[in-house]
Short mmCIF file of C-alpha atoms and ligand atoms in Angstrom, two decimals:
data_model
loop_
_atom_site.label_atom_id
_atom_site.label_comp_id
_atom_site.label_asym_id
_atom_site.label_seq_id
_atom_site.Cartn_x
_atom_site.Cartn_y
_atom_site.Cartn_z
CA MET A 1315 52.72 324.62 102.70
CA SER A 1316 49.09 324.71 101.67
CA TRP A 1317 47.57 321.33 100.76
CA LEU A 1318 44.65 320.47 98.53
CA VAL A 1319 43.05 317.33 99.98
CA THR A 1320 40.85 315.65 97.38
CA GLY A 1321 38.27 313.32 98.90
CA GLY A 1322 38.64 315.15 102.23
CA ALA A 1323 34.90 314.73 102.94
CA GLY A 1324 35.20 310.93 102.87
CA TYR A 1325 36.03 308.42 105.58
CA ILE A 1326 39.83 308.41 105.27
CA GLY A 1327 40.04 311.98 103.96
CA ALA A 1328 38.25 313.39 107.03
CA HIS A 1329 40.85 311.77 109.28
CA VAL A 1330 43.72 312.99 107.10
CA VAL A 1331 42.36 316.56 107.17
CA ARG A 1332 42.30 316.49 110.98
CA ALA A 1333 45.81 315.04 111.27
CA MET A 1334 47.15 317.67 108.88
CA THR A 1335 45.44 320.69 110.46
CA GLU A 1336 46.38 319.48 113.95
CA GLY A 1337 49.95 319.16 112.61
CA GLY A 1338 49.89 322.83 111.61
CA GLU A 1339 49.41 322.40 107.83
CA ARG A 1340 47.01 324.61 105.86
CA VAL A 1341 44.36 322.57 104.06
CA VAL A 1342 41.58 323.06 101.51
CA VAL A 1343 39.21 320.16 100.81
CA TYR A 1344 38.15 319.38 97.23
CA ASP A 1345 35.36 316.80 96.98
CA ASP A 1346 32.37 316.12 94.74
CA LEU A 1347 30.44 314.67 97.73
CA SER A 1348 29.52 311.58 95.67
CA THR A 1349 30.20 309.34 98.66
CA GLY A 1350 31.49 311.95 101.12
CA SER A 1351 29.63 314.39 103.32
CA ALA A 1352 30.22 318.11 103.94
CA ASP A 1353 29.54 317.48 107.67
CA ARG A 1354 32.86 315.66 107.89
CA VAL A 1355 34.83 318.78 106.94
CA PRO A 1356 35.79 320.95 109.95
CA ALA A 1357 34.10 324.37 109.96
CA ASP A 1358 37.41 326.25 109.66
CA VAL A 1359 38.60 324.27 106.60
CA PRO A 1360 37.45 325.54 103.18
CA LEU A 1361 35.47 323.03 101.08
CA VAL A 1362 35.30 323.30 97.30
CA VAL A 1363 32.61 321.04 95.85
CA GLY A 1364 33.74 319.69 92.49
CA SER A 1365 35.09 316.68 90.64
CA VAL A 1366 38.73 315.85 90.02
CA LEU A 1367 37.60 315.48 86.40
CA ASP A 1368 36.99 319.26 86.27
CA ALA A 1369 40.34 320.70 85.15
CA ALA A 1370 39.24 324.35 85.20
CA LEU A 1371 37.87 324.18 88.77
CA LEU A 1372 40.99 322.36 89.96
CA GLU A 1373 43.29 325.04 88.54
CA GLN A 1374 41.07 327.80 89.91
CA THR A 1375 41.08 326.21 93.39
CA ILE A 1376 44.85 325.74 93.36
CA ARG A 1377 45.32 329.43 92.48
CA ASP A 1378 42.64 330.78 94.84
CA HIS A 1379 44.10 328.91 97.83
CA ALA A 1380 47.80 329.24 96.88
CA VAL A 1381 48.07 325.43 96.99
CA THR A 1382 51.63 324.04 97.03
CA GLY A 1383 50.90 320.31 97.44
CA VAL A 1384 48.13 317.78 96.85
CA VAL A 1385 46.93 314.82 98.91
CA HIS A 1386 44.86 312.81 96.43
CA ILE A 1387 42.41 310.62 98.33
CA ALA A 1388 39.31 311.01 96.12
CA GLY A 1389 38.38 307.84 94.31
CA LYS A 1390 35.97 304.98 93.89
CA LYS A 1391 36.85 302.01 96.11
CA GLN A 1392 34.46 299.09 95.74
CA VAL A 1393 36.12 296.04 94.23
CA GLY A 1394 32.85 294.33 93.23
CA GLU A 1395 31.42 297.45 91.63
CA SER A 1396 34.67 297.93 89.68
CA VAL A 1397 34.13 294.53 88.04
CA GLU A 1398 30.66 295.62 86.92
CA ARG A 1399 31.62 299.20 85.95
CA PRO A 1400 35.29 299.13 84.88
CA LEU A 1401 35.00 302.13 82.56
CA HIS A 1402 33.55 304.24 85.37
CA TYR A 1403 36.40 303.17 87.68
CA TYR A 1404 39.09 303.92 85.11
CA ARG A 1405 37.54 307.31 84.40
CA GLU A 1406 37.18 308.32 88.05
CA ASN A 1407 40.44 306.88 89.35
CA VAL A 1408 42.80 307.12 86.38
CA THR A 1409 41.44 309.97 84.22
CA GLY A 1410 40.68 311.84 87.46
CA LEU A 1411 44.31 311.53 88.57
CA GLN A 1412 45.59 312.45 85.11
CA THR A 1413 43.42 315.60 85.14
CA LEU A 1414 44.75 316.46 88.60
CA LEU A 1415 48.39 315.98 87.51
CA GLU A 1416 47.72 318.20 84.48
CA ALA A 1417 46.27 320.90 86.75
CA MET A 1418 49.33 320.57 89.00
CA THR A 1419 51.81 320.93 86.13
CA ALA A 1420 49.81 323.88 84.70
CA THR A 1421 50.03 325.69 88.05
CA GLY A 1422 53.53 324.62 89.12
CA VAL A 1423 52.50 322.36 92.03
CA THR A 1424 55.08 319.60 92.44
CA ARG A 1425 54.08 317.51 95.46
CA ILE A 1426 51.51 314.73 95.66
CA VAL A 1427 50.60 312.08 98.22
CA PHE A 1428 48.41 309.39 96.59
CA SER A 1429 45.93 306.90 98.09
CA SER A 1430 46.94 303.56 96.64
CA SER A 1431 45.91 300.17 97.98
CA ALA A 1432 47.15 296.70 98.83
CA ALA A 1433 44.75 295.67 96.04
CA VAL A 1434 47.66 296.36 93.64
CA TYR A 1435 49.30 293.11 94.86
CA GLY A 1436 46.36 290.85 94.00
CA MET A 1437 46.93 287.36 95.47
CA PRO A 1438 50.54 287.60 96.70
CA ASP A 1439 52.08 284.20 97.41
CA VAL A 1440 54.38 285.43 100.19
CA ASP A 1441 54.27 285.55 103.99
CA VAL A 1442 55.01 289.25 104.12
CA VAL A 1443 54.28 291.68 101.29
CA THR A 1444 57.07 294.16 100.61
CA GLU A 1445 56.83 297.02 98.14
CA ASP A 1446 58.94 294.90 95.76
CA THR A 1447 56.46 292.00 95.76
CA PRO A 1448 55.15 291.75 92.17
CA CYS A 1449 51.90 293.63 91.54
CA VAL A 1450 49.23 291.52 89.85
CA PRO A 1451 45.90 293.21 90.65
CA MET A 1452 42.83 290.96 90.52
CA SER A 1453 40.17 293.62 89.88
CA PRO A 1454 39.69 296.74 87.77
CA TYR A 1455 39.81 298.66 91.09
CA GLY A 1456 43.32 297.35 91.85
CA GLU A 1457 44.36 298.02 88.26
CA THR A 1458 43.30 301.68 88.51
CA LYS A 1459 45.45 302.10 91.63
CA LEU A 1460 48.48 300.52 89.96
CA ALA A 1461 47.94 302.59 86.81
CA GLY A 1462 47.75 305.65 89.09
CA GLU A 1463 51.13 304.81 90.62
CA TRP A 1464 52.64 304.45 87.12
CA LEU A 1465 51.16 307.76 86.02
CA ILE A 1466 52.59 309.48 89.09
CA GLY A 1467 56.00 307.82 88.59
CA ALA A 1468 56.16 309.01 84.97
CA ALA A 1469 55.11 312.54 85.96
CA ALA A 1470 57.71 312.57 88.74
CA ARG A 1471 60.46 311.67 86.25
CA ALA A 1472 59.30 314.03 83.49
CA HIS A 1473 58.03 317.03 85.48
CA GLY A 1474 60.08 317.01 88.67
CA ILE A 1475 57.08 316.07 90.81
CA ARG A 1476 57.74 314.69 94.31
CA ALA A 1477 55.37 311.85 95.10
CA ALA A 1478 54.44 309.28 97.72
CA SER A 1479 52.06 306.45 96.80
CA LEU A 1480 50.68 304.94 100.00
CA ARG A 1481 49.42 301.37 99.73
CA TYR A 1482 46.85 301.00 102.50
CA PHE A 1483 46.13 297.53 103.85
CA ASN A 1484 42.78 296.88 105.66
CA VAL A 1485 41.62 300.19 107.07
CA ALA A 1486 39.32 300.17 110.11
CA GLY A 1487 38.15 302.27 113.07
CA ALA A 1488 37.43 305.97 113.52
CA SER A 1489 38.64 308.82 115.70
CA ALA A 1490 35.01 309.82 116.44
CA PRO A 1491 31.71 308.02 115.71
CA GLU A 1492 30.57 310.62 113.18
CA LEU A 1493 33.75 310.12 111.12
CA ALA A 1494 33.33 306.33 110.79
CA ASP A 1495 32.87 304.58 107.46
CA SER A 1496 29.14 304.23 106.91
CA GLY A 1497 29.35 301.49 104.24
CA ALA A 1498 29.61 297.74 104.79
CA PHE A 1499 32.27 296.63 102.33
CA ASN A 1500 34.81 295.19 104.76
CA LEU A 1501 34.84 292.40 107.32
CA ILE A 1502 34.18 294.48 110.45
CA PRO A 1503 31.07 296.37 109.21
CA MET A 1504 29.83 293.22 107.44
CA VAL A 1505 29.86 291.42 110.80
CA PHE A 1506 28.09 294.37 112.47
CA GLU A 1507 25.40 294.22 109.77
CA ARG A 1508 24.74 290.54 110.44
CA LEU A 1509 24.66 291.04 114.20
CA GLU A 1510 22.23 293.90 113.92
CA ALA A 1511 19.93 291.70 111.85
CA GLY A 1512 20.14 289.09 114.64
CA GLU A 1513 22.12 286.74 112.38
CA ALA A 1514 25.36 284.90 113.06
CA PRO A 1515 28.43 286.38 111.33
CA ARG A 1516 29.66 284.55 108.25
CA ILE A 1517 33.15 283.22 107.63
CA PHE A 1518 33.86 282.61 103.94
CA GLY A 1519 35.98 279.46 103.93
CA ASP A 1520 37.97 277.80 106.72
CA ASP A 1521 40.08 275.53 104.52
CA TYR A 1522 42.84 277.99 103.57
CA ALA A 1523 46.48 277.15 104.24
CA THR A 1524 46.60 279.38 107.35
CA PRO A 1525 46.88 278.45 111.06
CA ASP A 1526 43.09 278.37 111.68
CA GLY A 1527 42.07 277.87 108.04
CA THR A 1528 40.54 281.35 107.62
CA CYS A 1529 42.01 284.24 105.61
CA VAL A 1530 44.64 286.43 107.25
CA ARG A 1531 44.78 290.21 106.79
CA ASP A 1532 46.66 293.23 108.16
CA TYR A 1533 44.28 295.70 109.86
CA ILE A 1534 45.32 299.29 110.34
CA HIS A 1535 43.55 302.06 112.27
CA VAL A 1536 42.43 305.00 110.12
CA GLN A 1537 44.17 307.39 112.55
CA ASP A 1538 47.45 305.63 111.79
CA ILE A 1539 46.69 305.99 108.07
CA ALA A 1540 46.13 309.71 108.72
CA SER A 1541 49.39 310.19 110.62
CA ALA A 1542 51.26 308.46 107.77
CA HIS A 1543 49.87 311.08 105.36
CA LEU A 1544 51.11 313.91 107.54
CA ALA A 1545 54.55 312.26 107.72
CA ALA A 1546 54.60 311.76 103.92
CA ALA A 1547 53.51 315.34 103.26
CA ARG A 1548 56.26 316.68 105.53
CA ARG A 1549 58.82 314.45 103.87
CA LEU A 1550 57.82 315.67 100.40
CA SER A 1551 58.09 319.29 101.55
CA GLU A 1552 61.85 318.71 101.91
CA ALA A 1553 62.37 316.14 99.14
CA PRO A 1554 64.34 316.79 95.94
CA GLU A 1555 62.58 316.92 92.56
CA GLY A 1556 61.69 313.54 91.09
CA THR A 1557 61.42 311.78 94.47
CA ALA A 1558 58.87 308.94 94.06
CA LEU A 1559 58.20 306.84 97.16
CA THR A 1560 55.98 303.76 97.25
CA LEU A 1561 55.12 302.71 100.80
CA ASN A 1562 52.94 300.07 102.43
CA ILE A 1563 50.82 301.27 105.34
CA GLY A 1564 50.07 298.30 107.56
CA ARG A 1565 50.95 297.08 111.04
CA GLY A 1566 52.98 294.14 109.77
CA GLU A 1567 50.78 291.83 111.84
CA GLY A 1568 48.32 289.27 110.51
CA SER A 1569 44.89 288.62 112.03
CA SER A 1570 42.66 285.82 110.83
CA VAL A 1571 39.00 286.25 109.99
CA ARG A 1572 38.12 283.89 112.84
CA GLN A 1573 40.20 285.89 115.34
CA MET A 1574 38.57 289.10 114.16
CA VAL A 1575 35.06 287.69 114.34
CA ASP A 1576 35.71 286.37 117.87
CA ARG A 1577 36.95 289.80 118.99
CA ILE A 1578 34.00 291.56 117.39
CA LEU A 1579 31.59 289.19 119.17
CA LYS A 1580 33.33 290.02 122.44
CA VAL A 1581 33.32 293.82 121.94
CA THR A 1582 29.66 293.80 120.89
CA GLU A 1583 28.71 291.42 123.72
CA ASN A 1584 27.51 288.71 121.34
CA GLU A 1585 29.79 285.93 122.59
CA HIS A 1586 26.84 283.52 122.64
CA MET A 1587 26.78 283.53 118.82
CA THR A 1588 28.59 280.93 116.72
CA PRO A 1589 29.95 282.11 113.36
CA GLU A 1590 28.55 280.32 110.33
CA VAL A 1591 31.22 278.93 107.98
CA THR A 1592 30.26 279.07 104.30
CA ALA A 1593 32.09 278.43 101.01
CA ARG A 1594 35.12 280.49 100.00
CA ARG A 1595 34.45 283.68 98.03
CA PRO A 1596 36.19 283.69 94.65
CA GLY A 1597 39.34 285.81 94.52
CA ASP A 1598 40.10 285.99 98.27
CA PRO A 1599 43.84 285.49 98.84
CA ALA A 1600 44.75 283.33 101.87
CA ARG A 1601 47.13 285.82 103.47
CA VAL A 1602 47.95 289.50 102.84
CA VAL A 1603 50.19 291.00 105.52
CA ALA A 1604 52.35 294.08 104.99
CA SER A 1605 55.98 294.60 105.65
CA ALA A 1606 55.99 298.02 107.31
CA ASP A 1607 59.79 298.29 107.26
CA ARG A 1608 60.15 300.74 104.40
CA ILE A 1609 57.73 303.34 105.76
CA ARG A 1610 59.47 303.16 109.15
CA GLU A 1611 62.85 303.69 107.53
CA GLU A 1612 61.71 306.41 105.10
CA LEU A 1613 59.30 308.39 107.31
CA GLY A 1614 60.02 307.20 110.84
CA TRP A 1615 56.32 306.21 110.99
CA VAL A 1616 54.94 303.32 113.03
CA ALA A 1617 51.33 302.28 113.73
CA ARG A 1618 50.13 303.08 117.26
CA HIS A 1619 46.59 301.69 117.48
CA ASP A 1620 45.64 298.06 118.14
CA LEU A 1621 42.81 295.80 117.00
CA ASP A 1622 40.56 296.45 119.99
CA GLU A 1623 40.73 300.21 119.38
CA MET A 1624 39.77 299.61 115.75
CA ILE A 1625 36.85 297.33 116.57
CA GLU A 1626 35.54 299.39 119.48
CA SER A 1627 35.65 302.70 117.58
CA ALA A 1628 34.16 301.07 114.45
CA TRP A 1629 31.31 299.74 116.63
CA GLN A 1630 30.61 303.21 118.11
CA GLY A 1631 30.62 304.58 114.55
CA TRP A 1632 28.31 301.85 113.29
CA ARG A 1633 25.81 302.59 116.06
CA HIS A 1634 26.04 306.32 115.30
CA HIS A 1635 25.26 305.80 111.59
CA HIS A 1636 22.67 303.04 112.02
CA ALA A 1637 20.88 304.02 115.25
N1 NAD B 1270 38.76 302.37 102.93
C1 NAD B 1270 39.69 301.47 102.62
O1 NAD B 1270 39.75 300.40 103.22
C2 NAD B 1270 40.74 301.77 101.55
C3 NAD B 1270 41.80 300.86 101.36
C4 NAD B 1270 42.76 301.16 100.38
C5 NAD B 1270 42.64 302.32 99.63
N2 NAD B 1270 41.60 303.18 99.83
C6 NAD B 1270 41.52 304.38 99.01
O2 NAD B 1270 41.40 305.53 99.86
C7 NAD B 1270 40.61 306.52 99.25
C8 NAD B 1270 39.54 306.97 100.22
O3 NAD B 1270 38.74 305.89 100.61
P1 NAD B 1270 37.57 306.04 101.67
O4 NAD B 1270 37.42 304.75 102.34
O5 NAD B 1270 37.76 307.27 102.48
O6 NAD B 1270 36.32 306.23 100.67
P2 NAD B 1270 35.15 307.32 100.67
O7 NAD B 1270 34.20 306.88 99.61
O8 NAD B 1270 34.63 307.53 102.06
O9 NAD B 1270 35.91 308.64 100.24
C9 NAD B 1270 36.16 309.03 98.91
C10 NAD B 1270 35.92 310.52 98.82
O10 NAD B 1270 36.25 310.95 97.50
C11 NAD B 1270 35.17 311.73 96.99
N3 NAD B 1270 35.19 311.57 95.53
C12 NAD B 1270 34.93 310.44 94.83
N4 NAD B 1270 35.03 310.68 93.50
C13 NAD B 1270 35.39 311.99 93.37
C14 NAD B 1270 35.68 312.83 92.26
N5 NAD B 1270 35.59 312.39 91.00
N6 NAD B 1270 36.03 314.11 92.50
C15 NAD B 1270 36.12 314.60 93.77
N7 NAD B 1270 35.85 313.84 94.86
C16 NAD B 1270 35.50 312.56 94.66
C17 NAD B 1270 33.93 311.20 97.66
O11 NAD B 1270 32.85 312.10 97.68
C18 NAD B 1270 34.45 310.88 99.06
O12 NAD B 1270 34.37 312.00 99.92
C19 NAD B 1270 40.08 305.92 97.95
O13 NAD B 1270 40.89 306.38 96.89
C20 NAD B 1270 40.25 304.43 98.15
O14 NAD B 1270 40.42 303.77 96.94
C21 NAD B 1270 40.65 302.93 100.78
#
């Protein structure tokens, strides 16, 4: 198989590209470099610079590289920005996917692995989130991911496409410092940012109905996310037409914000600092922890990396990007 990896110059995409090439798959990266960087693409992997909104370039690339499957990772991912710019998010994430599916059907490509998100669930009122937990996204970002899953499901039924929508939980860590996420949109880099400024980390609310009162999340190492893509791609290579899988990617283990902050303070040798507790942020669910049963049953995949590996590698990456 030969795979087109959209968004392969981004944080998660760069890890997926490495897992797939190391697994013996042929890969071509397609990325508009809006948030990604060409440096993240290995020298022996072709990079086509273009947008998933460009139908002609997509079809050309698929033909030029004899592509037989797509891993669609490209997308805009900031929840807050999606509230301010919903039309932009719908265009990039939904129209972009629609354009890609049109290019696939025009060229006879029938396999797609899609980057979805736990944001599709919104504020789930359950201890463990299964793929059957109702989806009630709380932001335009989450809506675009759910709409993407629907679009893929309809195309699978109508056009014989084989698909896997992967709902990532809280992604963290890096396989090498230069591949780390350079933004600060999640807890771990937000804490690093405060520490670097000499400020105590912030905890938004400690009055949730959780064991220590702070929000609980399921953190997953980006290398585990990457290995799940390779497993999904291999599964789709063999799958019958119309197969449409929806799978959580998490560890199935909850960690509270306070536990995470304490571990980050330890790893960064800032144990003398005391976190500052402030008011809740609007829209933060108390607990979002994945059931990882279905992906284990369907793909035989399990997460292999623990919290310390995530925090330590994220810290090396942070220092690399911000030194
Ligand atoms: N990072 C997370 O915690 C997380 C969690 C759940 C889901 N996701 C999803 O995973 C995907 C990758 O996230 P990431 O963290 O690697 O983000 P990222 O911003 O590092 O990567 C996105 C990549 O897509 C490219 N891109 C964006 N718009 C494009 C377009 N129109 N055409 C072609 N390329 C385009 C960017 O240049 C970048 O290389 C996104 O779809 C995101 O929604 C991420």
